């Protein structure tokens, strides 16, 4: 049996009890969580996120890459159109974590080998220091001209050994952070 077979069996069980009642197109918590794709940091478990509560974007290190910023801009635009004349606040929660594989991207030698063999430059998403990486990502959001200033952003570091979230950036509107 493959992992895919196991997952499809689980989906079959899930679908028998599934109901789409009360699952609006906008997430109930009006929140986007950006975190690492590491299997140890699933927001459904670490933050207790239920189906329909939040949009989850996962990538290497949970970094604010250009593609993530563009995705956030598109989501923000859609939400604003659905809100009408007065866009309501929407939250973006950036979560990095300890013992992250993106820490290995900080090794210049590894970066060079990866670029040579795979053609991928990971220098801008390397994590040298978790506190700094969260601040860098918040600053990327601040500087992005296509992210509206009514977005509320916060940043956390999840500890994979204790299960605790450490606040690095408290929730603030981007317009307040830019002041």
Coordinates of C-alpha atoms in Angstrom, one line a residue:
X1 CA 0.0 0.0 0.0
X2 CA 1.3 3.5 -0.9
X3 CA 0.9 6.6 1.1
X4 CA -1.5 7.9 -1.5
X5 CA -3.7 4.9 -1.0
X6 CA -3.7 5.5 2.7
X7 CA -4.6 9.1 2.2
X8 CA -7.4 8.3 -0.2
X9 CA -8.8 5.9 2.3
X10 CA -8.7 8.6 4.9
X11 CA -10.5 11.0 2.5
X12 CA -13.2 8.4 1.9
X13 CA -13.8 8.2 5.6
X14 CA -13.7 12.0 5.9
X15 CA -16.1 12.5 3.0
X16 CA -18.8 10.3 4.6
X17 CA -19.1 12.6 7.6
X18 CA -18.3 15.9 5.7
X19 CA -20.8 18.7 5.4
X20 CA -20.2 21.9 3.6
X21 CA -22.7 23.8 5.8
X22 CA -21.3 27.0 7.3
X23 CA -18.1 27.0 5.1
X24 CA -18.1 30.5 3.6
X25 CA -15.7 31.4 0.9
X26 CA -14.1 33.9 3.2
X27 CA -12.2 32.3 6.0
X28 CA -14.1 32.7 9.3
X29 CA -11.1 34.1 11.1
X30 CA -10.3 36.5 8.2
X31 CA -6.8 35.3 8.4
X32 CA -4.0 34.1 6.2
X33 CA -1.2 32.0 7.9
X34 CA 2.1 31.8 6.2
X35 CA 4.3 29.0 7.5
X36 CA 6.8 26.4 6.6
X37 CA 5.9 23.2 4.7
X38 CA 7.6 21.2 7.4
X39 CA 5.3 18.4 8.6
X40 CA 5.9 19.3 12.2
X41 CA 4.3 22.7 12.0
X42 CA 0.9 22.1 10.6
X43 CA -1.3 25.1 11.7
X44 CA -4.3 22.8 12.0
X45 CA -2.5 21.3 15.0
X46 CA -0.2 24.0 16.3
X47 CA -2.9 26.7 16.2
X48 CA -6.0 24.6 16.3
X49 CA -7.2 25.8 12.9
X50 CA -10.5 24.2 11.8
X51 CA -11.7 23.7 8.2
X52 CA -12.9 27.1 6.8
X53 CA -11.2 29.3 9.4
X54 CA -8.0 30.4 7.6
X55 CA -6.1 30.4 4.4
X56 CA -2.8 28.5 4.8
X57 CA 0.2 29.3 2.6
X58 CA 3.1 27.0 3.1
X59 CA 6.6 27.2 1.6
X60 CA 10.3 26.7 2.5
X61 CA 10.8 28.5 5.9
X62 CA 7.4 30.3 5.7
X63 CA 9.2 33.1 4.0
X64 CA 7.6 36.1 2.3
X65 CA 8.8 35.5 -1.2
X66 CA 7.6 37.5 -4.2
X67 CA 5.1 34.8 -5.1
X68 CA 3.7 34.8 -1.6
X69 CA 3.3 38.6 -1.7
X70 CA 1.5 38.3 -5.0
X71 CA -0.8 35.7 -3.6
X72 CA -1.5 37.9 -0.6
X73 CA -2.2 40.8 -2.9
X74 CA -4.7 38.7 -4.9
X75 CA -6.4 37.4 -1.7
X76 CA -6.5 41.0 -0.3
X77 CA -8.1 42.3 -3.5
X78 CA -10.7 39.6 -3.6
X79 CA -11.6 40.1 0.1
X80 CA -11.9 43.8 -0.4
X81 CA -14.2 43.4 -3.3
X82 CA -16.4 41.0 -1.3
X83 CA -16.4 43.5 1.6
X84 CA -17.7 46.3 -0.5
X85 CA -16.9 49.9 0.0
X86 CA -15.3 49.5 3.4
X87 CA -12.7 46.7 3.5
X88 CA -12.6 45.2 7.0
X89 CA -9.3 44.2 8.6
X90 CA -7.7 40.9 7.4
X91 CA -4.9 39.3 9.3
X92 CA -1.6 37.8 8.1
X93 CA 0.2 35.7 10.5
X94 CA 3.8 34.8 9.7
X95 CA 5.1 31.7 11.5
X96 CA 8.7 30.4 11.3
X97 CA 10.0 27.6 13.4
X98 CA 13.0 26.2 15.2
X99 CA 15.1 23.5 13.6
X100 CA 14.0 24.6 10.2
X101 CA 15.5 23.2 7.0
X102 CA 15.8 26.7 5.7
X103 CA 18.5 27.2 8.3
X104 CA 20.7 25.0 6.0
X105 CA 20.1 27.5 3.2
X106 CA 22.3 29.9 5.2
X107 CA 25.4 27.8 4.3
X108 CA 27.0 29.5 1.4
X109 CA 28.6 26.2 0.2
X110 CA 25.2 24.5 0.2
X111 CA 23.6 27.5 -1.6
X112 CA 26.3 27.2 -4.4
X113 CA 25.8 23.4 -4.7
X114 CA 22.0 23.8 -4.8
X115 CA 22.2 26.5 -7.4
X116 CA 24.6 24.5 -9.5
X117 CA 22.7 21.2 -9.4
X118 CA 19.1 22.4 -9.2
X119 CA 19.3 25.9 -10.6
X120 CA 17.6 27.4 -7.5
X121 CA 18.9 30.4 -5.6
X122 CA 17.8 30.2 -1.9
X123 CA 20.0 33.0 -0.6
X124 CA 17.0 35.3 0.0
X125 CA 15.0 32.8 2.0
X126 CA 17.9 31.5 4.1
X127 CA 17.3 31.7 7.8
X128 CA 20.3 32.9 9.7
X129 CA 18.5 34.1 12.8
X130 CA 14.7 33.5 13.4
X131 CA 14.0 36.8 15.0
X132 CA 15.7 38.6 12.1
X133 CA 13.9 36.5 9.5
X134 CA 10.5 37.3 10.9
X135 CA 11.4 41.0 10.9
X136 CA 12.7 40.8 7.3
X137 CA 9.4 39.2 6.2
X138 CA 7.3 41.8 8.0
X139 CA 9.4 44.5 6.3
X140 CA 8.9 42.8 2.9
X141 CA 5.2 43.0 3.5
X142 CA 5.5 46.7 4.5
X143 CA 7.5 47.5 1.4
X144 CA 5.1 45.6 -1.0
X145 CA 3.1 48.3 -2.9
X146 CA 0.3 45.8 -3.7
X147 CA -0.4 44.9 -0.1
X148 CA -3.1 47.2 1.4
X149 CA -2.2 49.0 4.6
X150 CA -5.4 47.8 6.4
X151 CA -3.8 44.3 6.6
X152 CA -2.9 43.3 10.2
X153 CA 0.3 41.4 10.4
X154 CA 2.0 39.5 13.2
X155 CA 5.1 37.3 13.4
X156 CA 5.8 34.2 15.5
X157 CA 8.5 31.6 16.0
X158 CA 7.1 28.1 16.8
X159 CA 9.3 25.9 18.9
X160 CA 9.2 22.3 17.6
X161 CA 10.4 20.9 20.9
X162 CA 8.0 22.7 23.3
X163 CA 5.0 23.4 21.0
X164 CA 5.0 27.1 22.1
X165 CA 4.6 30.1 19.9
X166 CA 6.9 33.1 20.7
X167 CA 5.6 36.5 19.6
X168 CA 8.2 38.5 17.6
X169 CA 5.8 41.0 16.0
X170 CA 2.5 41.8 17.7
X171 CA -0.5 42.2 15.5
X172 CA -0.5 45.7 13.9
X173 CA -1.9 47.2 10.8
X174 CA 0.8 47.7 8.1
X175 CA -0.1 51.4 8.1
X176 CA 0.8 51.6 11.8
X177 CA 4.0 49.6 11.2
X178 CA 5.0 52.0 8.4
X179 CA 4.7 55.1 10.7

